[in-house]
mmCIF file with all atom_site columns, C-alpha atoms in Angstrom:
data_model
loop_
_atom_site.group_PDB
_atom_site.id
_atom_site.type_symbol
_atom_site.label_atom_id
_atom_site.label_alt_id
_atom_site.label_comp_id
_atom_site.label_asym_id
_atom_site.label_entity_id
_atom_site.label_seq_id
_atom_site.pdbx_PDB_ins_code
_atom_site.Cartn_x
_atom_site.Cartn_y
_atom_site.Cartn_z
_atom_site.occupancy
_atom_site.B_iso_or_equiv
_atom_site.pdbx_formal_charge
_atom_site.auth_seq_id
_atom_site.auth_comp_id
_atom_site.auth_asym_id
_atom_site.auth_atom_id
_atom_site.pdbx_PDB_model_num
ATOM 1   C CA . MET A 1 1   ? 7.610   0.801  34.009  1.00 0.00 ? 274 MET A CA 1
ATOM 2   C CA . LYS A 1 2   ? 6.478   2.730  30.572  1.00 0.00 ? 275 LYS A CA 1
ATOM 3   C CA . THR A 1 3   ? 8.105   6.123  29.786  1.00 0.00 ? 276 THR A CA 1
ATOM 4   C CA . LYS A 1 4   ? 5.627   8.917  29.206  1.00 0.00 ? 277 LYS A CA 1
ATOM 5   C CA . GLU A 1 5   ? 6.233   8.464  25.170  1.00 0.00 ? 278 GLU A CA 1
ATOM 6   C CA . GLU A 1 6   ? 5.740   4.721  25.241  1.00 0.00 ? 279 GLU A CA 1
ATOM 7   C CA . ILE A 1 7   ? 2.380   5.268  26.977  1.00 0.00 ? 280 ILE A CA 1
ATOM 8   C CA . PHE A 1 8   ? 1.538   8.164  24.344  1.00 0.00 ? 281 PHE A CA 1
ATOM 9   C CA . ILE A 1 9   ? 2.071   5.914  21.290  1.00 0.00 ? 282 ILE A CA 1
ATOM 10  C CA . GLU A 1 10  ? -0.129  2.858  23.359  1.00 0.00 ? 283 GLU A CA 1
ATOM 11  C CA . GLN A 1 11  ? -2.776  5.984  23.444  1.00 0.00 ? 284 GLN A CA 1
ATOM 12  C CA . ILE A 1 12  ? -2.537  7.049  20.232  1.00 0.00 ? 285 ILE A CA 1
ATOM 13  C CA . ASN A 1 13  ? -2.910  3.392  18.439  1.00 0.00 ? 286 ASN A CA 1
ATOM 14  C CA . LEU A 1 14  ? -5.612  2.733  20.932  1.00 0.00 ? 287 LEU A CA 1
ATOM 15  C CA . LYS A 1 15  ? -7.709  6.160  19.015  1.00 0.00 ? 288 LYS A CA 1
ATOM 16  C CA . ARG A 1 16  ? -8.216  7.561  22.827  1.00 0.00 ? 289 ARG A CA 1
ATOM 17  C CA . ARG A 1 17  ? -9.118  11.627 22.648  1.00 0.00 ? 290 ARG A CA 1
ATOM 18  C CA . GLU A 1 18  ? -6.819  12.391 25.291  1.00 0.00 ? 291 GLU A CA 1
ATOM 19  C CA . ALA A 1 19  ? -4.032  10.935 23.221  1.00 0.00 ? 292 ALA A CA 1
ATOM 20  C CA . TYR A 1 20  ? -5.169  13.385 20.212  1.00 0.00 ? 293 TYR A CA 1
ATOM 21  C CA . HIS A 1 21  ? -5.200  16.603 22.632  1.00 0.00 ? 294 HIS A CA 1
ATOM 22  C CA . GLU A 1 22  ? -1.559  15.296 23.590  1.00 0.00 ? 295 GLU A CA 1
ATOM 23  C CA . LEU A 1 23  ? -0.576  15.141 20.066  1.00 0.00 ? 296 LEU A CA 1
ATOM 24  C CA . PHE A 1 24  ? -1.686  18.598 19.100  1.00 0.00 ? 297 PHE A CA 1
ATOM 25  C CA . ARG A 1 25  ? 0.110   20.261 22.288  1.00 0.00 ? 298 ARG A CA 1
ATOM 26  C CA . ARG A 1 26  ? 3.174   18.074 21.252  1.00 0.00 ? 299 ARG A CA 1
ATOM 27  C CA . PHE A 1 27  ? 3.755   18.369 17.868  1.00 0.00 ? 300 PHE A CA 1
ATOM 28  C CA . TYR A 1 28  ? 1.135   20.831 16.468  1.00 0.00 ? 301 TYR A CA 1
ATOM 29  C CA . ARG A 1 29  ? 3.522   24.183 16.809  1.00 0.00 ? 302 ARG A CA 1
ATOM 30  C CA . SER A 1 30  ? 6.592   22.596 15.478  1.00 0.00 ? 303 SER A CA 1
ATOM 31  C CA . LEU A 1 31  ? 5.165   20.580 12.621  1.00 0.00 ? 304 LEU A CA 1
ATOM 32  C CA . VAL A 1 32  ? 3.568   24.228 11.312  1.00 0.00 ? 305 VAL A CA 1
ATOM 33  C CA . ILE A 1 33  ? 6.876   25.635 11.676  1.00 0.00 ? 306 ILE A CA 1
ATOM 34  C CA . PHE A 1 34  ? 8.323   22.936 9.869   1.00 0.00 ? 307 PHE A CA 1
ATOM 35  C CA . ALA A 1 35  ? 5.619   23.263 7.343   1.00 0.00 ? 308 ALA A CA 1
ATOM 36  C CA . LEU A 1 36  ? 6.526   26.640 7.041   1.00 0.00 ? 309 LEU A CA 1
ATOM 37  C CA . LYS A 1 37  ? 10.021  25.605 5.395   1.00 0.00 ? 310 LYS A CA 1
ATOM 38  C CA . TYR A 1 38  ? 8.211   25.117 2.243   1.00 0.00 ? 311 TYR A CA 1
ATOM 39  C CA . ILE A 1 39  ? 5.113   26.884 1.996   1.00 0.00 ? 312 ILE A CA 1
ATOM 40  C CA . ASP A 1 40  ? 5.256   30.256 2.563   1.00 0.00 ? 313 ASP A CA 1
ATOM 41  C CA . GLU A 1 41  ? 1.544   30.746 3.622   1.00 0.00 ? 314 GLU A CA 1
ATOM 42  C CA . GLN A 1 42  ? 0.528   30.021 7.610   1.00 0.00 ? 315 GLN A CA 1
ATOM 43  C CA . GLY A 1 43  ? -2.645  29.321 6.713   1.00 0.00 ? 316 GLY A CA 1
ATOM 44  C CA . GLU A 1 44  ? -1.780  26.290 4.435   1.00 0.00 ? 317 GLU A CA 1
ATOM 45  C CA . ALA A 1 45  ? 0.974   24.999 6.749   1.00 0.00 ? 318 ALA A CA 1
ATOM 46  C CA . GLU A 1 46  ? -1.791  24.656 9.232   1.00 0.00 ? 319 GLU A CA 1
ATOM 47  C CA . ASP A 1 47  ? -4.589  23.290 7.236   1.00 0.00 ? 320 ASP A CA 1
ATOM 48  C CA . ILE A 1 48  ? -1.256  20.545 6.103   1.00 0.00 ? 321 ILE A CA 1
ATOM 49  C CA . VAL A 1 49  ? -0.492  19.798 9.451   1.00 0.00 ? 322 VAL A CA 1
ATOM 50  C CA . GLN A 1 50  ? -4.735  19.623 10.904  1.00 0.00 ? 323 GLN A CA 1
ATOM 51  C CA . GLU A 1 51  ? -5.249  16.869 7.736   1.00 0.00 ? 324 GLU A CA 1
ATOM 52  C CA . LEU A 1 52  ? -1.958  14.638 8.936   1.00 0.00 ? 325 LEU A CA 1
ATOM 53  C CA . PHE A 1 53  ? -3.513  14.723 12.503  1.00 0.00 ? 326 PHE A CA 1
ATOM 54  C CA . VAL A 1 54  ? -7.305  13.725 11.013  1.00 0.00 ? 327 VAL A CA 1
ATOM 55  C CA . SER A 1 55  ? -5.509  11.229 8.394   1.00 0.00 ? 328 SER A CA 1
ATOM 56  C CA . VAL A 1 56  ? -3.564  9.711  12.175  1.00 0.00 ? 329 VAL A CA 1
ATOM 57  C CA . TRP A 1 57  ? -6.865  9.312  13.513  1.00 0.00 ? 330 TRP A CA 1
ATOM 58  C CA . GLU A 1 58  ? -9.064  7.473  10.531  1.00 0.00 ? 331 GLU A CA 1
ATOM 59  C CA . LYS A 1 59  ? -5.954  5.443  9.459   1.00 0.00 ? 332 LYS A CA 1
ATOM 60  C CA . GLU A 1 60  ? -5.904  1.946  10.631  1.00 0.00 ? 333 GLU A CA 1
ATOM 61  C CA . GLU A 1 61  ? -1.938  2.405  10.635  1.00 0.00 ? 334 GLU A CA 1
ATOM 62  C CA . LYS A 1 62  ? -0.412  1.330  13.985  1.00 0.00 ? 335 LYS A CA 1
ATOM 63  C CA . PHE A 1 63  ? 3.240   2.725  15.370  1.00 0.00 ? 336 PHE A CA 1
ATOM 64  C CA . MET A 1 64  ? 5.898   0.982  16.726  1.00 0.00 ? 337 MET A CA 1
ATOM 65  C CA . SER A 1 65  ? 7.844   3.725  18.849  1.00 0.00 ? 338 SER A CA 1
ATOM 66  C CA . TYR A 1 66  ? 7.481   7.278  19.435  1.00 0.00 ? 339 TYR A CA 1
ATOM 67  C CA . ALA A 1 67  ? 10.500  8.125  17.356  1.00 0.00 ? 340 ALA A CA 1
ATOM 68  C CA . SER A 1 68  ? 9.020   6.148  14.302  1.00 0.00 ? 341 SER A CA 1
ATOM 69  C CA . PHE A 1 69  ? 5.928   8.480  14.846  1.00 0.00 ? 342 PHE A CA 1
ATOM 70  C CA . ARG A 1 70  ? 7.660   11.678 15.119  1.00 0.00 ? 343 ARG A CA 1
ATOM 71  C CA . VAL A 1 71  ? 9.723   10.731 12.063  1.00 0.00 ? 344 VAL A CA 1
ATOM 72  C CA . PHE A 1 72  ? 6.295   9.776  10.526  1.00 0.00 ? 345 PHE A CA 1
ATOM 73  C CA . LEU A 1 73  ? 4.700   13.343 11.098  1.00 0.00 ? 346 LEU A CA 1
ATOM 74  C CA . TYR A 1 74  ? 7.344   14.781 10.131  1.00 0.00 ? 347 TYR A CA 1
ATOM 75  C CA . ASN A 1 75  ? 7.930   13.183 6.784   1.00 0.00 ? 348 ASN A CA 1
ATOM 76  C CA . ALA A 1 76  ? 4.356   13.079 6.445   1.00 0.00 ? 349 ALA A CA 1
ATOM 77  C CA . VAL A 1 77  ? 4.472   17.214 6.455   1.00 0.00 ? 350 VAL A CA 1
ATOM 78  C CA . ARG A 1 78  ? 7.356   17.531 4.058   1.00 0.00 ? 351 ARG A CA 1
ATOM 79  C CA . ASN A 1 79  ? 5.705   15.371 1.357   1.00 0.00 ? 352 ASN A CA 1
ATOM 80  C CA . THR A 1 80  ? 2.576   17.168 1.786   1.00 0.00 ? 353 THR A CA 1
ATOM 81  C CA . CYS A 1 81  ? 4.044   20.362 1.063   1.00 0.00 ? 354 CYS A CA 1
ATOM 82  C CA . LEU A 1 82  ? 6.365   18.626 -1.979  1.00 0.00 ? 355 LEU A CA 1
ATOM 83  C CA . ASN A 1 83  ? 3.328   17.778 -3.794  1.00 0.00 ? 356 ASN A CA 1
ATOM 84  C CA . ARG A 1 84  ? 1.288   20.854 -2.863  1.00 0.00 ? 357 ARG A CA 1
ATOM 85  C CA . ILE A 1 85  ? 4.691   22.796 -4.757  1.00 0.00 ? 358 ILE A CA 1
ATOM 86  C CA . LYS A 1 86  ? 4.484   20.277 -7.462  1.00 0.00 ? 359 LYS A CA 1
ATOM 87  C CA . HIS A 1 87  ? 0.683   20.831 -7.829  1.00 0.00 ? 360 HIS A CA 1
ATOM 88  C CA . LYS A 1 88  ? 1.146   24.834 -7.663  1.00 0.00 ? 361 LYS A CA 1
ATOM 89  C CA . LYS A 1 89  ? 3.683   24.632 -10.001 1.00 0.00 ? 362 LYS A CA 1
ATOM 90  C CA . VAL A 1 90  ? 1.286   22.116 -12.605 1.00 0.00 ? 363 VAL A CA 1
ATOM 91  C CA . GLU A 1 91  ? -1.364  25.081 -11.798 1.00 0.00 ? 364 GLU A CA 1
ATOM 92  C CA . GLU A 1 92  ? 1.488   27.946 -12.631 1.00 0.00 ? 365 GLU A CA 1
ATOM 93  C CA . LYS A 1 93  ? 1.954   26.271 -16.136 1.00 0.00 ? 366 LYS A CA 1
ATOM 94  C CA . TYR A 1 94  ? -1.738  25.885 -16.834 1.00 0.00 ? 367 TYR A CA 1
ATOM 95  C CA . ALA A 1 95  ? -2.628  29.803 -16.169 1.00 0.00 ? 368 ALA A CA 1
ATOM 96  C CA . ALA A 1 96  ? 0.447   30.751 -18.127 1.00 0.00 ? 369 ALA A CA 1
ATOM 97  C CA . TYR A 1 97  ? -0.669  28.738 -20.778 1.00 0.00 ? 370 TYR A CA 1
ATOM 98  C CA . ARG A 1 98  ? -4.322  29.981 -20.740 1.00 0.00 ? 371 ARG A CA 1
ATOM 99  C CA . GLN A 1 99  ? -2.907  33.604 -20.934 1.00 0.00 ? 372 GLN A CA 1
ATOM 100 C CA . LEU A 1 100 ? -1.012  33.032 -23.825 1.00 0.00 ? 373 LEU A CA 1
ATOM 101 C CA . HIS A 1 101 ? -3.393  31.545 -25.308 1.00 0.00 ? 374 HIS A CA 1
ATOM 102 C CA . PRO A 1 102 ? -7.109  32.568 -24.166 1.00 0.00 ? 375 PRO A CA 1
ATOM 103 C CA . GLU A 1 103 ? -8.750  32.349 -27.518 1.00 0.00 ? 376 GLU A CA 1
ATOM 104 C CA . ASN A 1 104 ? -7.983  28.302 -28.293 1.00 0.00 ? 377 ASN A CA 1
ATOM 105 C CA . PRO A 1 105 ? -11.988 26.959 -27.771 1.00 0.00 ? 378 PRO A CA 1
ATOM 106 C CA . GLU A 1 106 ? -10.077 23.876 -29.302 1.00 0.00 ? 379 GLU A CA 1
ATOM 107 C CA . LEU A 1 107 ? -7.602  22.946 -26.968 1.00 0.00 ? 380 LEU A CA 1
ATOM 108 C CA . ASP A 1 108 ? -10.057 23.686 -23.770 1.00 0.00 ? 381 ASP A CA 1
ATOM 109 C CA . ASP A 1 109 ? -11.274 20.414 -23.198 1.00 0.00 ? 382 ASP A CA 1
ATOM 110 C CA . TYR A 1 110 ? -7.743  18.760 -23.568 1.00 0.00 ? 383 TYR A CA 1
ATOM 111 C CA . ASP A 1 111 ? -6.479  21.351 -20.801 1.00 0.00 ? 384 ASP A CA 1
ATOM 112 C CA . ILE A 1 112 ? -9.020  20.499 -18.528 1.00 0.00 ? 385 ILE A CA 1
ATOM 113 C CA . MET A 1 113 ? -8.733  16.735 -18.913 1.00 0.00 ? 386 MET A CA 1
ATOM 114 C CA . GLU A 1 114 ? -5.202  17.121 -18.401 1.00 0.00 ? 387 GLU A CA 1
ATOM 115 C CA . GLU A 1 115 ? -5.667  19.161 -15.214 1.00 0.00 ? 388 GLU A CA 1
ATOM 116 C CA . GLU A 1 116 ? -7.960  16.326 -14.213 1.00 0.00 ? 389 GLU A CA 1
ATOM 117 C CA . ILE A 1 117 ? -5.032  13.734 -14.905 1.00 0.00 ? 390 ILE A CA 1
ATOM 118 C CA . TYR A 1 118 ? -2.474  15.661 -13.015 1.00 0.00 ? 391 TYR A CA 1
ATOM 119 C CA . ARG A 1 119 ? -5.021  16.172 -10.118 1.00 0.00 ? 392 ARG A CA 1
ATOM 120 C CA . GLY A 1 120 ? -5.673  12.152 -10.412 1.00 0.00 ? 393 GLY A CA 1
ATOM 121 C CA . LEU A 1 121 ? -1.907  11.531 -10.702 1.00 0.00 ? 394 LEU A CA 1
ATOM 122 C CA . PHE A 1 122 ? -1.400  13.269 -7.347  1.00 0.00 ? 395 PHE A CA 1
ATOM 123 C CA . LYS A 1 123 ? -4.030  12.484 -5.152  1.00 0.00 ? 396 LYS A CA 1
ATOM 124 C CA . THR A 1 124 ? -2.821  8.237  -6.117  1.00 0.00 ? 397 THR A CA 1
ATOM 125 C CA . ILE A 1 125 ? 0.556   9.823  -5.232  1.00 0.00 ? 398 ILE A CA 1
ATOM 126 C CA . ASP A 1 126 ? -0.527  11.288 -2.051  1.00 0.00 ? 399 ASP A CA 1
ATOM 127 C CA . GLU A 1 127 ? -2.642  7.505  -1.216  1.00 0.00 ? 400 GLU A CA 1
ATOM 128 C CA . LEU A 1 128 ? 1.166   5.928  -0.962  1.00 0.00 ? 401 LEU A CA 1
ATOM 129 C CA . PRO A 1 129 ? 2.668   4.118  1.961   1.00 0.00 ? 402 PRO A CA 1
ATOM 130 C CA . PRO A 1 130 ? 4.932   7.411  3.507   1.00 0.00 ? 403 PRO A CA 1
ATOM 131 C CA . ARG A 1 131 ? 8.481   5.833  2.361   1.00 0.00 ? 404 ARG A CA 1
ATOM 132 C CA . CYS A 1 132 ? 7.012   4.713  -1.001  1.00 0.00 ? 405 CYS A CA 1
ATOM 133 C CA . LYS A 1 133 ? 5.736   8.158  -1.870  1.00 0.00 ? 406 LYS A CA 1
ATOM 134 C CA . GLU A 1 134 ? 9.112   9.679  -0.590  1.00 0.00 ? 407 GLU A CA 1
ATOM 135 C CA . ILE A 1 135 ? 11.132  7.810  -3.010  1.00 0.00 ? 408 ILE A CA 1
ATOM 136 C CA . PHE A 1 136 ? 8.751   8.142  -6.083  1.00 0.00 ? 409 PHE A CA 1
ATOM 137 C CA . LEU A 1 137 ? 8.186   11.769 -5.366  1.00 0.00 ? 410 LEU A CA 1
ATOM 138 C CA . LEU A 1 138 ? 12.490  12.160 -5.476  1.00 0.00 ? 411 LEU A CA 1
ATOM 139 C CA . HIS A 1 139 ? 12.287  9.827  -8.598  1.00 0.00 ? 412 HIS A CA 1
ATOM 140 C CA . LEU A 1 140 ? 9.728   12.368 -10.043 1.00 0.00 ? 413 LEU A CA 1
ATOM 141 C CA . ASP A 1 141 ? 12.424  15.038 -8.785  1.00 0.00 ? 414 ASP A CA 1
ATOM 142 C CA . GLY A 1 142 ? 15.027  13.417 -11.602 1.00 0.00 ? 415 GLY A CA 1
ATOM 143 C CA . LYS A 1 143 ? 17.515  11.753 -8.556  1.00 0.00 ? 416 LYS A CA 1
ATOM 144 C CA . LYS A 1 144 ? 18.618  8.348  -9.822  1.00 0.00 ? 417 LYS A CA 1
ATOM 145 C CA . ASN A 1 145 ? 18.419  5.416  -8.023  1.00 0.00 ? 418 ASN A CA 1
ATOM 146 C CA . GLU A 1 146 ? 21.212  5.466  -5.993  1.00 0.00 ? 419 GLU A CA 1
ATOM 147 C CA . GLU A 1 147 ? 20.908  9.257  -5.402  1.00 0.00 ? 420 GLU A CA 1
ATOM 148 C CA . ILE A 1 148 ? 17.972  8.525  -3.583  1.00 0.00 ? 421 ILE A CA 1
ATOM 149 C CA . ALA A 1 149 ? 19.041  5.505  -2.036  1.00 0.00 ? 422 ALA A CA 1
ATOM 150 C CA . ALA A 1 150 ? 22.525  7.747  -0.209  1.00 0.00 ? 423 ALA A CA 1
ATOM 151 C CA . GLN A 1 151 ? 19.749  10.395 0.488   1.00 0.00 ? 424 GLN A CA 1
ATOM 152 C CA . LEU A 1 152 ? 17.636  8.462  2.327   1.00 0.00 ? 425 LEU A CA 1
ATOM 153 C CA . LYS A 1 153 ? 20.285  5.283  3.341   1.00 0.00 ? 426 LYS A CA 1
ATOM 154 C CA . ILE A 1 154 ? 18.519  2.539  2.205   1.00 0.00 ? 427 ILE A CA 1
ATOM 155 C CA . THR A 1 155 ? 20.070  -0.064 -0.297  1.00 0.00 ? 428 THR A CA 1
ATOM 156 C CA . LEU A 1 156 ? 19.570  0.521  -3.356  1.00 0.00 ? 429 LEU A CA 1
ATOM 157 C CA . LEU A 1 157 ? 16.976  -2.414 -4.091  1.00 0.00 ? 430 LEU A CA 1
ATOM 158 C CA . THR A 1 158 ? 14.625  -0.760 -1.485  1.00 0.00 ? 431 THR A CA 1
ATOM 159 C CA . VAL A 1 159 ? 14.596  2.147  -3.995  1.00 0.00 ? 432 VAL A CA 1
ATOM 160 C CA . LYS A 1 160 ? 13.390  -0.186 -7.025  1.00 0.00 ? 433 LYS A CA 1
ATOM 161 C CA . THR A 1 161 ? 11.203  -2.203 -5.102  1.00 0.00 ? 434 THR A CA 1
ATOM 162 C CA . GLN A 1 162 ? 9.757   0.731  -3.902  1.00 0.00 ? 435 GLN A CA 1
ATOM 163 C CA . LYS A 1 163 ? 9.673   2.568  -7.043  1.00 0.00 ? 436 LYS A CA 1
ATOM 164 C CA . LYS A 1 164 ? 8.337   -0.430 -8.832  1.00 0.00 ? 437 LYS A CA 1
ATOM 165 C CA . LYS A 1 165 ? 5.469   -0.504 -6.155  1.00 0.00 ? 438 LYS A CA 1
ATOM 166 C CA . ALA A 1 166 ? 4.320   2.850  -6.501  1.00 0.00 ? 439 ALA A CA 1
ATOM 167 C CA . LEU A 1 167 ? 4.559   3.021  -10.485 1.00 0.00 ? 440 LEU A CA 1
ATOM 168 C CA . ARG A 1 168 ? 2.089   -0.373 -10.268 1.00 0.00 ? 441 ARG A CA 1
ATOM 169 C CA . TYR A 1 169 ? -0.070  1.013  -7.740  1.00 0.00 ? 442 TYR A CA 1
ATOM 170 C CA . ILE A 1 170 ? -0.168  4.344  -9.811  1.00 0.00 ? 443 ILE A CA 1
ATOM 171 C CA . ARG A 1 171 ? -1.411  2.360  -13.068 1.00 0.00 ? 444 ARG A CA 1
ATOM 172 C CA . GLU A 1 172 ? -3.774  0.404  -11.319 1.00 0.00 ? 445 GLU A CA 1
ATOM 173 C CA . LYS A 1 173 ? -5.235  3.764  -9.921  1.00 0.00 ? 446 LYS A CA 1
ATOM 174 C CA . MET A 1 174 ? -4.503  5.647  -13.234 1.00 0.00 ? 447 MET A CA 1
ATOM 175 C CA . GLN A 1 175 ? -6.545  3.132  -15.234 1.00 0.00 ? 448 GLN A CA 1
ATOM 176 C CA . ASP A 1 176 ? -9.631  4.994  -15.935 1.00 0.00 ? 449 ASP A CA 1
ATOM 177 C CA . PHE A 1 177 ? -7.520  8.109  -17.308 1.00 0.00 ? 450 PHE A CA 1
ATOM 178 C CA . GLY A 1 178 ? -6.605  5.319  -20.327 1.00 0.00 ? 451 GLY A CA 1
ATOM 179 C CA . LEU A 1 179 ? -3.161  5.894  -22.160 1.00 0.00 ? 452 LEU A CA 1
ATOM 180 C CA . LEU A 1 180 ? -3.426  9.735  -21.387 1.00 0.00 ? 453 LEU A CA 1
ATOM 181 C CA . TYR A 1 181 ? -1.633  9.995  -18.092 1.00 0.00 ? 454 TYR A CA 1
ATOM 182 C CA . ILE A 1 182 ? 1.026   8.189  -19.227 1.00 0.00 ? 455 ILE A CA 1
ATOM 183 C CA . LEU A 1 183 ? 2.132   10.611 -21.961 1.00 0.00 ? 456 LEU A CA 1
ATOM 184 C CA . LEU A 1 184 ? 1.836   13.340 -19.463 1.00 0.00 ? 457 LEU A CA 1
ATOM 185 C CA . ILE A 1 185 ? 3.771   11.224 -16.728 1.00 0.00 ? 458 ILE A CA 1
#
């Protein structure tokens, strides 16, 4: 006999509407509270969770177990929060720069291009598979491969492989931005 959790995951994988009502009932509140540990704004935390639920509905990903699905949800919320924090820092740096240099119109085009590149980069990072994205974000935080492996309890080879995969994907997606994005990374 199947457990309630097994039936729930089957229904999620089959994209049944009732399962998404159950997803909301089971996880919405706890995921919003979890997001608030990273993001101070209630509305933004709610948006993150709602966007995650939409992506679960739209993606073709199949979940093997309730436990792995739960881990996926929490990792996705954490990674999205961290990405938004990084993006806010970029915007804050840009705003601070503009306050210090409001009279320099020659840099406007460069600044706009730089902002577009950062937006494209963070959008591309968001498209990475969850584990790959998590490893790459830790790499961007300045962590060494060994630290990432220890923190995530995975092998050093997995860290290196996932970083290579992320960089290859980012390079491929960011080709339109040319060499400029390389200078910014």
